[in-house]
Every structure is written in structure tokens, then in C-alpha cells.
Short mmCIF file of the N, C-alpha and C atoms (twelve columns), coordinates in Angstrom:
data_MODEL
# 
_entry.id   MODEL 
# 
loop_
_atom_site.group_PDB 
_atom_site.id 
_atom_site.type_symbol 
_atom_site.label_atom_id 
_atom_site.label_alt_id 
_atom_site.label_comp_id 
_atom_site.label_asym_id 
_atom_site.label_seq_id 
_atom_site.Cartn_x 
_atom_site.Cartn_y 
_atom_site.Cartn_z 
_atom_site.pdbx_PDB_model_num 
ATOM 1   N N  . UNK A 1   -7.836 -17.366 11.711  1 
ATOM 2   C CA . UNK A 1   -7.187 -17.354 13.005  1 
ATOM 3   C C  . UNK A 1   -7.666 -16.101 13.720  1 
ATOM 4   N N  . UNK A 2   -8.116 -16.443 14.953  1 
ATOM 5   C CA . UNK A 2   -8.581 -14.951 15.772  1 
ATOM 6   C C  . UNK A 2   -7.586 -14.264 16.048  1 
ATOM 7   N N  . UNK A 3   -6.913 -13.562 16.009  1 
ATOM 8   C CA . UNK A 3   -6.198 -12.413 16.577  1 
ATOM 9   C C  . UNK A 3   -5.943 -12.192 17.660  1 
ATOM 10  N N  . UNK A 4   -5.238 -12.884 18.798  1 
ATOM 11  C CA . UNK A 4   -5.225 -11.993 20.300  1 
ATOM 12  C C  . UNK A 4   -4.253 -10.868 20.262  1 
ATOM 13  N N  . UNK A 5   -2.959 -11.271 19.633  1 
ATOM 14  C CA . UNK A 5   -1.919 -10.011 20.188  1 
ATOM 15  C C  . UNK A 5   -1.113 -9.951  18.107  1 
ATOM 16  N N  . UNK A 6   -1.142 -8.766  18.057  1 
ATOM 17  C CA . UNK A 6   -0.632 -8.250  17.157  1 
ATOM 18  C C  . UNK A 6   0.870  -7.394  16.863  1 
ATOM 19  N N  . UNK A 7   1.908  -7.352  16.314  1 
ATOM 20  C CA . UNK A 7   2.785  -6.892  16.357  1 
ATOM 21  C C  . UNK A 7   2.299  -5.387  15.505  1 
ATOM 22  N N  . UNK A 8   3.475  -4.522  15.663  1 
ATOM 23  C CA . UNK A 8   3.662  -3.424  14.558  1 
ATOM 24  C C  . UNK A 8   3.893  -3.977  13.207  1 
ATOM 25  N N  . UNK A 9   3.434  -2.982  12.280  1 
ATOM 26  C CA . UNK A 9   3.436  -3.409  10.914  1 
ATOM 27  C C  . UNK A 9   5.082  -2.728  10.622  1 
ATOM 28  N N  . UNK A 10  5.788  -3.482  10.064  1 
ATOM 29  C CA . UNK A 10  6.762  -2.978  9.098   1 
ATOM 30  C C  . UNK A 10  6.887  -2.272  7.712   1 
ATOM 31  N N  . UNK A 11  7.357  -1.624  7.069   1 
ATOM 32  C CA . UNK A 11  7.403  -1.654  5.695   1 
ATOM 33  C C  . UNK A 11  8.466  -1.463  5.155   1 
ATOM 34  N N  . UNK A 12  8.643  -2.530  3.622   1 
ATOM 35  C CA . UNK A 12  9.858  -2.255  3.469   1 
ATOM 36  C C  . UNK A 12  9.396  -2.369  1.612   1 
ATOM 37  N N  . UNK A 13  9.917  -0.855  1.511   1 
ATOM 38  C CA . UNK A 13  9.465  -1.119  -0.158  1 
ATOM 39  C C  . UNK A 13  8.061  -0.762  -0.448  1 
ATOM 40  N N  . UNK A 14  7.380  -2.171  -1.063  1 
ATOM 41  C CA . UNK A 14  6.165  -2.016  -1.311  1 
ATOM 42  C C  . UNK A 14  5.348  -3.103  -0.507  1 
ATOM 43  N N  . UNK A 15  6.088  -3.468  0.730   1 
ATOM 44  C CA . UNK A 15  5.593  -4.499  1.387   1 
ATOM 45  C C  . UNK A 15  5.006  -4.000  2.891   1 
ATOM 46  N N  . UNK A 16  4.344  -4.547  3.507   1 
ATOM 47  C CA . UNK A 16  4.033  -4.175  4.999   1 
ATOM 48  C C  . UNK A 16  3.928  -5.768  5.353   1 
ATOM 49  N N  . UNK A 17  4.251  -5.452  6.981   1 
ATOM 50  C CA . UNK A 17  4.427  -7.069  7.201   1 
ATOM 51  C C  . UNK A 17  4.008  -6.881  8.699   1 
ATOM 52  N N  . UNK A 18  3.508  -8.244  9.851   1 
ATOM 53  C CA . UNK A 18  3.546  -8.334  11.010  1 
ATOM 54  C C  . UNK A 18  3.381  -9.649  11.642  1 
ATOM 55  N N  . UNK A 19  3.642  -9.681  12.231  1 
ATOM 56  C CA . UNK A 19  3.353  -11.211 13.489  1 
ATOM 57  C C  . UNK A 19  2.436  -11.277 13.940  1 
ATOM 58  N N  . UNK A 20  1.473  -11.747 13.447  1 
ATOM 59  C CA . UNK A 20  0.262  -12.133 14.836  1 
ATOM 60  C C  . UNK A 20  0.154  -13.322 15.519  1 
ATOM 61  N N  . UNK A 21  -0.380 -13.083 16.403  1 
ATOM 62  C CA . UNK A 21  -1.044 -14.538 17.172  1 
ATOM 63  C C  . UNK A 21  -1.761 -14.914 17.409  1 
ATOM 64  N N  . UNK A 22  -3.075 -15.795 17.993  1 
ATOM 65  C CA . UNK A 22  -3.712 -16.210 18.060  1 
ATOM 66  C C  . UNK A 22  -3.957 -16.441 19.796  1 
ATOM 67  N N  . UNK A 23  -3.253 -16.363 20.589  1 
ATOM 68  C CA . UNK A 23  -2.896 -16.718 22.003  1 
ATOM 69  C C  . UNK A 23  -2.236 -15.506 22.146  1 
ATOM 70  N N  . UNK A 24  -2.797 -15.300 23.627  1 
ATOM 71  C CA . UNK A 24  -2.566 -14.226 24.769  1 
ATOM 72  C C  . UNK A 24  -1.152 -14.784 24.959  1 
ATOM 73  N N  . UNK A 25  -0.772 -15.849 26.052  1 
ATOM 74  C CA . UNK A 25  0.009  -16.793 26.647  1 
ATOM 75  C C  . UNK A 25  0.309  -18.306 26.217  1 
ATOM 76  N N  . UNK A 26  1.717  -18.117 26.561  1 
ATOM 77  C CA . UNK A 26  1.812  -19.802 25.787  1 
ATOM 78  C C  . UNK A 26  1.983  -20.906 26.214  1 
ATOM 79  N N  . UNK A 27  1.552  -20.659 27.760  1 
ATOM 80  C CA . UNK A 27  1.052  -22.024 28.752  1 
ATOM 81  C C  . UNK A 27  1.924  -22.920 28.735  1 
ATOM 82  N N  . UNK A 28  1.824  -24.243 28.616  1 
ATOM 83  C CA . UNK A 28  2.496  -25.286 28.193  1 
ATOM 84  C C  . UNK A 28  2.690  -25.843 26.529  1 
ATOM 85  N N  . UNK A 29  2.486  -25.120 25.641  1 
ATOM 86  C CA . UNK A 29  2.329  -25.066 24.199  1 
ATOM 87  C C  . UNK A 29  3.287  -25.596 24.054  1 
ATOM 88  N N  . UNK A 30  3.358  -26.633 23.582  1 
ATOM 89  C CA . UNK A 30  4.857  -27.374 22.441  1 
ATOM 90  C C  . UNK A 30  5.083  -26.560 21.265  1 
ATOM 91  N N  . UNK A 31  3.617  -25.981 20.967  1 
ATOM 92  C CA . UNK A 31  3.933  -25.719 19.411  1 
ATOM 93  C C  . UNK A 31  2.414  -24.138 19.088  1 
ATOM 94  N N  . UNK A 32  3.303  -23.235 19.535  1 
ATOM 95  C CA . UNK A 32  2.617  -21.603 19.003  1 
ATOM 96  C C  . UNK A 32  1.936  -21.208 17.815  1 
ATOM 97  N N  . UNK A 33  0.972  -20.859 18.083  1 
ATOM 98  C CA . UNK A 33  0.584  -20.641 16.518  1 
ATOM 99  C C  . UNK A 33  0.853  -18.818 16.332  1 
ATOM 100 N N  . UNK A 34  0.780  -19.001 15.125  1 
ATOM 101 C CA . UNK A 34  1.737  -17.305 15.140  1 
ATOM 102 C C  . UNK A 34  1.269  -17.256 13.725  1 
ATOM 103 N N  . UNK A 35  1.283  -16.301 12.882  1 
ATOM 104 C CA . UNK A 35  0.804  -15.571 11.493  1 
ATOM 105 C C  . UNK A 35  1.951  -14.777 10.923  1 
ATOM 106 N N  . UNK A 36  2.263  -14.425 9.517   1 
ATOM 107 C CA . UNK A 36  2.463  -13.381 9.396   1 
ATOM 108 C C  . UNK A 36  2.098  -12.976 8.217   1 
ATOM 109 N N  . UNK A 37  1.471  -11.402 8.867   1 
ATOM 110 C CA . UNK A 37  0.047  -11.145 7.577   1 
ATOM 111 C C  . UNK A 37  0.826  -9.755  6.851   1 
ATOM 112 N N  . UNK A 38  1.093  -9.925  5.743   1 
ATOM 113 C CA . UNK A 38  1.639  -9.230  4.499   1 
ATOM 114 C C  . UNK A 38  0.431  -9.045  3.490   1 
ATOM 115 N N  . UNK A 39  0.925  -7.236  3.378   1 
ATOM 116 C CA . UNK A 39  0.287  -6.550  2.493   1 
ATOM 117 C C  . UNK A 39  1.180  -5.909  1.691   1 
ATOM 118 N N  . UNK A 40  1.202  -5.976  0.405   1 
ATOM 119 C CA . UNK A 40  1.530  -5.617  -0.963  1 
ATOM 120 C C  . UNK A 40  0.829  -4.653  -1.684  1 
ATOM 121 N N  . UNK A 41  1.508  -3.451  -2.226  1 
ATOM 122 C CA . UNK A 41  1.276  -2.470  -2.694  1 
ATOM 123 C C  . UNK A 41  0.518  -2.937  -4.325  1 
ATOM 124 N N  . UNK A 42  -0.021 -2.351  -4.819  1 
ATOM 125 C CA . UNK A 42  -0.713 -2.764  -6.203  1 
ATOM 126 C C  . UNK A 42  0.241  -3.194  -7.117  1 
ATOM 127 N N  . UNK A 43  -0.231 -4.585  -7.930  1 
ATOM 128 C CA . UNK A 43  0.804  -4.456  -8.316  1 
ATOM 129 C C  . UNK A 43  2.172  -5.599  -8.821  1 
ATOM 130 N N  . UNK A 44  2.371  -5.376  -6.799  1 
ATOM 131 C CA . UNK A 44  3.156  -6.269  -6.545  1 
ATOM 132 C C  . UNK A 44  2.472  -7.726  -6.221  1 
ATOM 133 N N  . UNK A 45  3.513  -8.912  -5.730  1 
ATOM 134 C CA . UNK A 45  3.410  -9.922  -5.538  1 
ATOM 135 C C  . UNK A 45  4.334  -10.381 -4.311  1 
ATOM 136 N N  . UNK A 46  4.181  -11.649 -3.560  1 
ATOM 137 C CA . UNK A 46  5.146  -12.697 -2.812  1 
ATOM 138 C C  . UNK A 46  4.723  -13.682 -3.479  1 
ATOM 139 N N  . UNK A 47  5.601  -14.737 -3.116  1 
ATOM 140 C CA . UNK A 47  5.906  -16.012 -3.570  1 
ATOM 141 C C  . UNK A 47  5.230  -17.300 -2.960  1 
ATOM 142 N N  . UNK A 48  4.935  -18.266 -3.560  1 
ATOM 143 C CA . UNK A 48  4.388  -19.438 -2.952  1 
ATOM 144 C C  . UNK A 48  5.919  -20.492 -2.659  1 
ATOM 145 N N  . UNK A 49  5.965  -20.990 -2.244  1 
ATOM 146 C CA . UNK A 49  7.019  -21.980 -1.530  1 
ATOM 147 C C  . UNK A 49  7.772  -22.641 -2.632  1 
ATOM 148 N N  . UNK A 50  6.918  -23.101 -4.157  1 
ATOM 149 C CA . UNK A 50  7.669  -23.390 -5.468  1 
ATOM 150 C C  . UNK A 50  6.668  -22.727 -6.116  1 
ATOM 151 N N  . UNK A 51  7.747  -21.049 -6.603  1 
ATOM 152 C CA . UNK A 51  7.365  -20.271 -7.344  1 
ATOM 153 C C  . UNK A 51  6.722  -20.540 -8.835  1 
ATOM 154 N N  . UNK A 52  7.231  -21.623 -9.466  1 
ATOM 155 C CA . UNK A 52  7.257  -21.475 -10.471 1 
ATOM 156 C C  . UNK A 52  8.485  -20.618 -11.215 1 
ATOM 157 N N  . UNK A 53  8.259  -20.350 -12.504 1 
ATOM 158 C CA . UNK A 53  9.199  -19.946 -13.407 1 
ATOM 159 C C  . UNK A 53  10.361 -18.952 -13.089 1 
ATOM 160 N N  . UNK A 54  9.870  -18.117 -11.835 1 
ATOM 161 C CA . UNK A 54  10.437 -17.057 -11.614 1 
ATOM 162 C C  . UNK A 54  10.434 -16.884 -10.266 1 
ATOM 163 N N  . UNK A 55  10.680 -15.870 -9.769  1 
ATOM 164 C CA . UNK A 55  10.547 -15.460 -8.001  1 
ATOM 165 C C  . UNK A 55  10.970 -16.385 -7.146  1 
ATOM 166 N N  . UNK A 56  11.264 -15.664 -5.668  1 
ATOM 167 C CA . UNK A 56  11.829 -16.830 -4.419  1 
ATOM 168 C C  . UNK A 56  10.338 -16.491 -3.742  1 
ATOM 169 N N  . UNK A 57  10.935 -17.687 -3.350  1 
ATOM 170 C CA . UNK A 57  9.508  -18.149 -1.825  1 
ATOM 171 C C  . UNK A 57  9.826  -17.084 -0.914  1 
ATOM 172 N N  . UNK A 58  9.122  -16.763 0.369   1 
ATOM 173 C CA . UNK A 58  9.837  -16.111 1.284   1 
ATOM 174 C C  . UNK A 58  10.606 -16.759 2.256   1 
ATOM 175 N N  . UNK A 59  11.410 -15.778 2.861   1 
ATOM 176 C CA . UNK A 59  12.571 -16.657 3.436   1 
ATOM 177 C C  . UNK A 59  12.401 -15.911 4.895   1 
ATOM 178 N N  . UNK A 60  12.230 -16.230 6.241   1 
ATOM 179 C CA . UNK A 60  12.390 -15.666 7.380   1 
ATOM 180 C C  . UNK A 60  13.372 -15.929 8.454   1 
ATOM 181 N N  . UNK A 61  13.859 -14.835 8.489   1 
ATOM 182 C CA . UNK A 61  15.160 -14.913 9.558   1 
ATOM 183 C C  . UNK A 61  14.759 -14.766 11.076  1 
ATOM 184 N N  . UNK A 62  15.179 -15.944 11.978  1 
ATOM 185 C CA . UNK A 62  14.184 -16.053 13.318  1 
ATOM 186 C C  . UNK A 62  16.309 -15.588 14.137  1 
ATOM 187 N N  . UNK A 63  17.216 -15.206 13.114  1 
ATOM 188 C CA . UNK A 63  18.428 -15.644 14.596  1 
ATOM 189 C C  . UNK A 63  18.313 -14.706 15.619  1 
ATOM 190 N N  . UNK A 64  17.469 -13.762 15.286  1 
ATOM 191 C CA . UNK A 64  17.967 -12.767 16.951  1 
ATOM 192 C C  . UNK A 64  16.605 -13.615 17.846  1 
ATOM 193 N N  . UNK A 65  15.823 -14.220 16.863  1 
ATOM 194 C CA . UNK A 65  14.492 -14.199 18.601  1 
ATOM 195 C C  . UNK A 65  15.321 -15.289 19.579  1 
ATOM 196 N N  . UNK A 66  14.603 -15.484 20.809  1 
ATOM 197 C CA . UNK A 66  15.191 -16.184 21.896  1 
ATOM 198 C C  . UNK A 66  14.145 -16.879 22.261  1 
ATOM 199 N N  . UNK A 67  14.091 -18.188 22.672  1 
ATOM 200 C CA . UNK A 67  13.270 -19.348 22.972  1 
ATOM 201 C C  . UNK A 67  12.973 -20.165 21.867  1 
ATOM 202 N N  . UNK A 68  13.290 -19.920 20.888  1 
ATOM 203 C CA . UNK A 68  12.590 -20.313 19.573  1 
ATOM 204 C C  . UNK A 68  13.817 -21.278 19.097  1 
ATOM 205 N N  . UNK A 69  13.008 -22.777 18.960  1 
ATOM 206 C CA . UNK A 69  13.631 -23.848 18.539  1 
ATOM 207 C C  . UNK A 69  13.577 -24.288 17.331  1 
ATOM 208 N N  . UNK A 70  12.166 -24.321 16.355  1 
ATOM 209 C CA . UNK A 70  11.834 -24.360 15.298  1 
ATOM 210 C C  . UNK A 70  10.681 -23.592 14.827  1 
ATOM 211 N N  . UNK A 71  10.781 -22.950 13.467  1 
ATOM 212 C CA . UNK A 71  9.394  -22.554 13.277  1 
ATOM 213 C C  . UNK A 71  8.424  -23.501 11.588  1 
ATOM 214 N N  . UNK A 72  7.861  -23.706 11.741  1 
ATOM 215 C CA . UNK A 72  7.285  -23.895 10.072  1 
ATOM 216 C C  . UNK A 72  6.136  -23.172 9.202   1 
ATOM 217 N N  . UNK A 73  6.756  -21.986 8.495   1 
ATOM 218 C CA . UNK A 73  6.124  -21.676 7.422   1 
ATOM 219 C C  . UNK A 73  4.665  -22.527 6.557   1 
ATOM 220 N N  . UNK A 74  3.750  -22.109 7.007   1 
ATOM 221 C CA . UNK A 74  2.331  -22.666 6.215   1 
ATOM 222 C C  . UNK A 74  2.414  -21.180 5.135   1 
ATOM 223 N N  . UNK A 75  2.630  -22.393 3.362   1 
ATOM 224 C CA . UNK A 75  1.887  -22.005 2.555   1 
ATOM 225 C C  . UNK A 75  0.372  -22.061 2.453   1 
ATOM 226 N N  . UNK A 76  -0.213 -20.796 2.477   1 
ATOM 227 C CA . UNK A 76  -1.904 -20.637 1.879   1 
ATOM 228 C C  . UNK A 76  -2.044 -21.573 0.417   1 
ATOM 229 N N  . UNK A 77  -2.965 -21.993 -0.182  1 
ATOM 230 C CA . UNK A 77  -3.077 -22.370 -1.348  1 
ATOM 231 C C  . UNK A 77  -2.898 -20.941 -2.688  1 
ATOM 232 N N  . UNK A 78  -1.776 -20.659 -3.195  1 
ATOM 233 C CA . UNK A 78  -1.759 -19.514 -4.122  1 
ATOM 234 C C  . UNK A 78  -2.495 -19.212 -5.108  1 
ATOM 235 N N  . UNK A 79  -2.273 -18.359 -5.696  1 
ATOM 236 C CA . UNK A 79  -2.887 -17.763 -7.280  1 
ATOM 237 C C  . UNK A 79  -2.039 -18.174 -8.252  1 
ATOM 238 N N  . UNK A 80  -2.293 -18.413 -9.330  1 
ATOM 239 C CA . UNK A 80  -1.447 -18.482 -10.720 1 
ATOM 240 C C  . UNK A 80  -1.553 -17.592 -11.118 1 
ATOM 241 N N  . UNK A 81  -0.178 -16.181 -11.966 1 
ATOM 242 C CA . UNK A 81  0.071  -15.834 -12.340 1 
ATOM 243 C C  . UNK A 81  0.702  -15.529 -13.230 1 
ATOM 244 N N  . UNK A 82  0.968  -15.284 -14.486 1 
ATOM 245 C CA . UNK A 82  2.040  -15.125 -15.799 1 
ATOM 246 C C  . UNK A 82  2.314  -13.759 -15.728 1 
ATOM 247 N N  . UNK A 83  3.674  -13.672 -15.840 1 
ATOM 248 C CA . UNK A 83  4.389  -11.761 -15.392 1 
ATOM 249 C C  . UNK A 83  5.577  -12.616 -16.607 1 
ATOM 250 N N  . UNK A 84  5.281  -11.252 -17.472 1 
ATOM 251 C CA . UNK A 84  6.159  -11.071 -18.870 1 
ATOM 252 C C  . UNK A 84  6.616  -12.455 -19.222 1 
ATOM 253 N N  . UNK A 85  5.174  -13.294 -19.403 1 
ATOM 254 C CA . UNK A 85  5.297  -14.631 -20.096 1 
ATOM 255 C C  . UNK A 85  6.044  -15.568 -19.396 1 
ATOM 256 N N  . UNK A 86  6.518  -15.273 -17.727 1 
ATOM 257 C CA . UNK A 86  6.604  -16.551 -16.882 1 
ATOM 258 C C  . UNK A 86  5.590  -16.984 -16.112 1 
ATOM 259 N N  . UNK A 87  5.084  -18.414 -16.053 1 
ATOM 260 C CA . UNK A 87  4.086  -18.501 -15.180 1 
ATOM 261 C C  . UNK A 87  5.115  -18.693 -13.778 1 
ATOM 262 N N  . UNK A 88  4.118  -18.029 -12.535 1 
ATOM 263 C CA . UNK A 88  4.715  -18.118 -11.273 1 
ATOM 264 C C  . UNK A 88  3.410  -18.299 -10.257 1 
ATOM 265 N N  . UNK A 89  3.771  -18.631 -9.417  1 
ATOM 266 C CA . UNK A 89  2.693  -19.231 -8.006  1 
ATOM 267 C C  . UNK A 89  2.524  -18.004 -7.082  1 
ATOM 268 N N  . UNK A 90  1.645  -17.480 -6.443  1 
ATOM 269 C CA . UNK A 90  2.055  -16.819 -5.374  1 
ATOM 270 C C  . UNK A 90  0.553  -16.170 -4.840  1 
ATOM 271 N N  . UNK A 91  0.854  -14.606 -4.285  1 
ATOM 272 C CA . UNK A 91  -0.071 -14.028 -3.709  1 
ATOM 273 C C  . UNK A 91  -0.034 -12.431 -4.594  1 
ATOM 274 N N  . UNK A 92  -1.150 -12.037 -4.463  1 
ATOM 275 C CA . UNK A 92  -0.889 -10.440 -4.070  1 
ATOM 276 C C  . UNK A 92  -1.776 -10.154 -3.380  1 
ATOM 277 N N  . UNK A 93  -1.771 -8.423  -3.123  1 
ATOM 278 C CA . UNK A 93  -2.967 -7.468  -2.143  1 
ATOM 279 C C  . UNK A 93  -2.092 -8.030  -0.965  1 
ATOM 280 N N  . UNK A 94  -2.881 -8.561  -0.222  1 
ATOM 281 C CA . UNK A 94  -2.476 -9.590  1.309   1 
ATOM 282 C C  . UNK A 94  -2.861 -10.879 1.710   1 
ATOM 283 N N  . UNK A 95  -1.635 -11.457 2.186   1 
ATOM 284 C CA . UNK A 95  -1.693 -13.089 2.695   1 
ATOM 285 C C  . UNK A 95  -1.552 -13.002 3.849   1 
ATOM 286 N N  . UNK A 96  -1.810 -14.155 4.837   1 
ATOM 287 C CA . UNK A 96  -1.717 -14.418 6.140   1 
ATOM 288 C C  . UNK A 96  -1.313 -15.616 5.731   1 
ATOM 289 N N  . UNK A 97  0.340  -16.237 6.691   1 
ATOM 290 C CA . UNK A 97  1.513  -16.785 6.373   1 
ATOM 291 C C  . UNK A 97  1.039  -17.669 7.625   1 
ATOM 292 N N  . UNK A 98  0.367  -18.450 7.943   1 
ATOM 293 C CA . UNK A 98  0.276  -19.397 9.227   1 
ATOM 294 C C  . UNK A 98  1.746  -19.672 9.799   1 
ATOM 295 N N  . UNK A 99  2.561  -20.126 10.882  1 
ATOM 296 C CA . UNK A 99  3.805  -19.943 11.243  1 
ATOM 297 C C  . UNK A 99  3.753  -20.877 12.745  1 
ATOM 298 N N  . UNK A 100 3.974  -22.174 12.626  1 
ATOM 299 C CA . UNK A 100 4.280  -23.167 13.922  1 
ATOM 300 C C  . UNK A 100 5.013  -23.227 14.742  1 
ATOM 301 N N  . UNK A 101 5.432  -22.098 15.634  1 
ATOM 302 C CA . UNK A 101 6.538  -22.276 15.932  1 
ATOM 303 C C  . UNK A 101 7.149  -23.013 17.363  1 
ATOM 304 N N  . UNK A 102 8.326  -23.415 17.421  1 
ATOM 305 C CA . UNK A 102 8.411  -24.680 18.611  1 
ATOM 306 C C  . UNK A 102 9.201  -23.609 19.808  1 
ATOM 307 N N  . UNK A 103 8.646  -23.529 20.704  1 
ATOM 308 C CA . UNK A 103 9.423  -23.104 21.712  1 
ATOM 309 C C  . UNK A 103 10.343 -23.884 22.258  1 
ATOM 310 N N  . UNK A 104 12.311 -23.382 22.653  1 
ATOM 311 C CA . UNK A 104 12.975 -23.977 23.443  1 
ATOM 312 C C  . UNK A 104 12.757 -24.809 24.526  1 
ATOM 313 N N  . UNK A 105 12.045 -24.130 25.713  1 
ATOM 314 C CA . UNK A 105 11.557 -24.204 26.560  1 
ATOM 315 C C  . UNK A 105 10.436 -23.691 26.926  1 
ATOM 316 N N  . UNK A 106 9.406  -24.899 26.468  1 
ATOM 317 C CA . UNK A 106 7.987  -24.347 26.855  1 
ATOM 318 C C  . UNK A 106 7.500  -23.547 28.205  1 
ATOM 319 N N  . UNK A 107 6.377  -22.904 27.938  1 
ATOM 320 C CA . UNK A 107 6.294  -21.996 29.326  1 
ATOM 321 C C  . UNK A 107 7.244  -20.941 29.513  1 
ATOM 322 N N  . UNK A 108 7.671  -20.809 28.411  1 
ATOM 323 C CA . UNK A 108 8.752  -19.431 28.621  1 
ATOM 324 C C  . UNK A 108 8.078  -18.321 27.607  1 
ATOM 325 N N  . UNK A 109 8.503  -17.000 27.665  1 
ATOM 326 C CA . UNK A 109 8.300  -16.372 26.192  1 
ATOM 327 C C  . UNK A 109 8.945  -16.765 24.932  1 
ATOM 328 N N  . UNK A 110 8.382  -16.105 24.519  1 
ATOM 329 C CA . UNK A 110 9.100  -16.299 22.932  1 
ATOM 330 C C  . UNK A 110 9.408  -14.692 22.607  1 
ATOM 331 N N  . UNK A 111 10.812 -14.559 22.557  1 
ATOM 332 C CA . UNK A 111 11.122 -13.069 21.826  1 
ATOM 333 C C  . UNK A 111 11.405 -13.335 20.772  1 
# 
């Protein structure tokens, strides 16, 4: 996905996280394409959508944005991993989280 507009990175822990997009403006778009690209400290891991033995998927909380009607989470295809003899699905280093999201009212922003 090309990159037009990028958010600030977060960090929380051993995680860094952000929103990107792909689009300047969202015209008449039914449906936004949006990213969110997570980086993980050495080490660590996130989750694929069915972890396997252990771990949660990730979970994203959209209630404060405004315009936003639906979004859908794209799993990447993961890694297999075994951590203290559970096998589990997921990522490490960094993933880019593809993210569909439906605007209320198209032609508006999306906060």
C-alpha cells in the first residue's frame, strides 16, 4: 500500500503502532483503505485472528472516532510459532494490519 498520510506512532510497552493511509481524500469512497503498521520490540509477538494455542488476536477500539460506520481488520498471512511448547499463529518485528473502513457519511472526514 503506498502511503499518502501517516499518523504518529504510539507506544505502549514493547509495541509501536500507527494508522496509515493510502489516500490524501476520501471523495466519494464507500469504503477507505487505512493500515495499521505495528512494530514489536525483539522478542515479542501479535496475534493472527485464530491464535492458536495461546494469545488474543488484536482487538481495536474505533468508539471515540466520528464518521466511522464499520471497519474490517485484514489478517496478513502469519508465521507459526511454538512459545514454551504452545503452537500459536501470528507476527513479530512488524506487520501492516490492512483496515476497510466504511464511512457514515461518505464525503465527510473520518476522525
Amino acid at each position: 500500500m503506498g502511503r499518502a498520510e501517516t499518523g504518529s506512532w504510539v507506544k505502549s510497552g514493547p509495541v509501536e503502532a500507527r494508522l496509515v493511509a493510502s489516500v490524501q481524500g476520501v471523495g466519494d469512497l464507500a469504503k477507505i483503505p487505512l493500515g495499521l503498521e505495528v512494530r514489536l520490540e525483539p522478542g515479542w509477538k501479535t496475534y493472527w485472528r485464530t491464535p492458536g494455542d495461546a494469545g488474543f488476536a488484536p482487538r481495536l477500539d474505533w468508539s471515540e472516532s466520528r464518521n466511522l460506520k464499520a471497519t474490517e481488520l485484514i489478517y496478513p498471512a502469519p508465521h507459526r510459532f511454538t512459545v514454551l511448547g504452545f503452537e500459536t499463529a501470528g507476527y513479530d518485528a512488524e506487520v501492516l494490519f490492512p483496515i476497510a473502513a466504511t464511512p457514515a457519511e461518505p464525503g465527510k472526514p473520518l476522525d
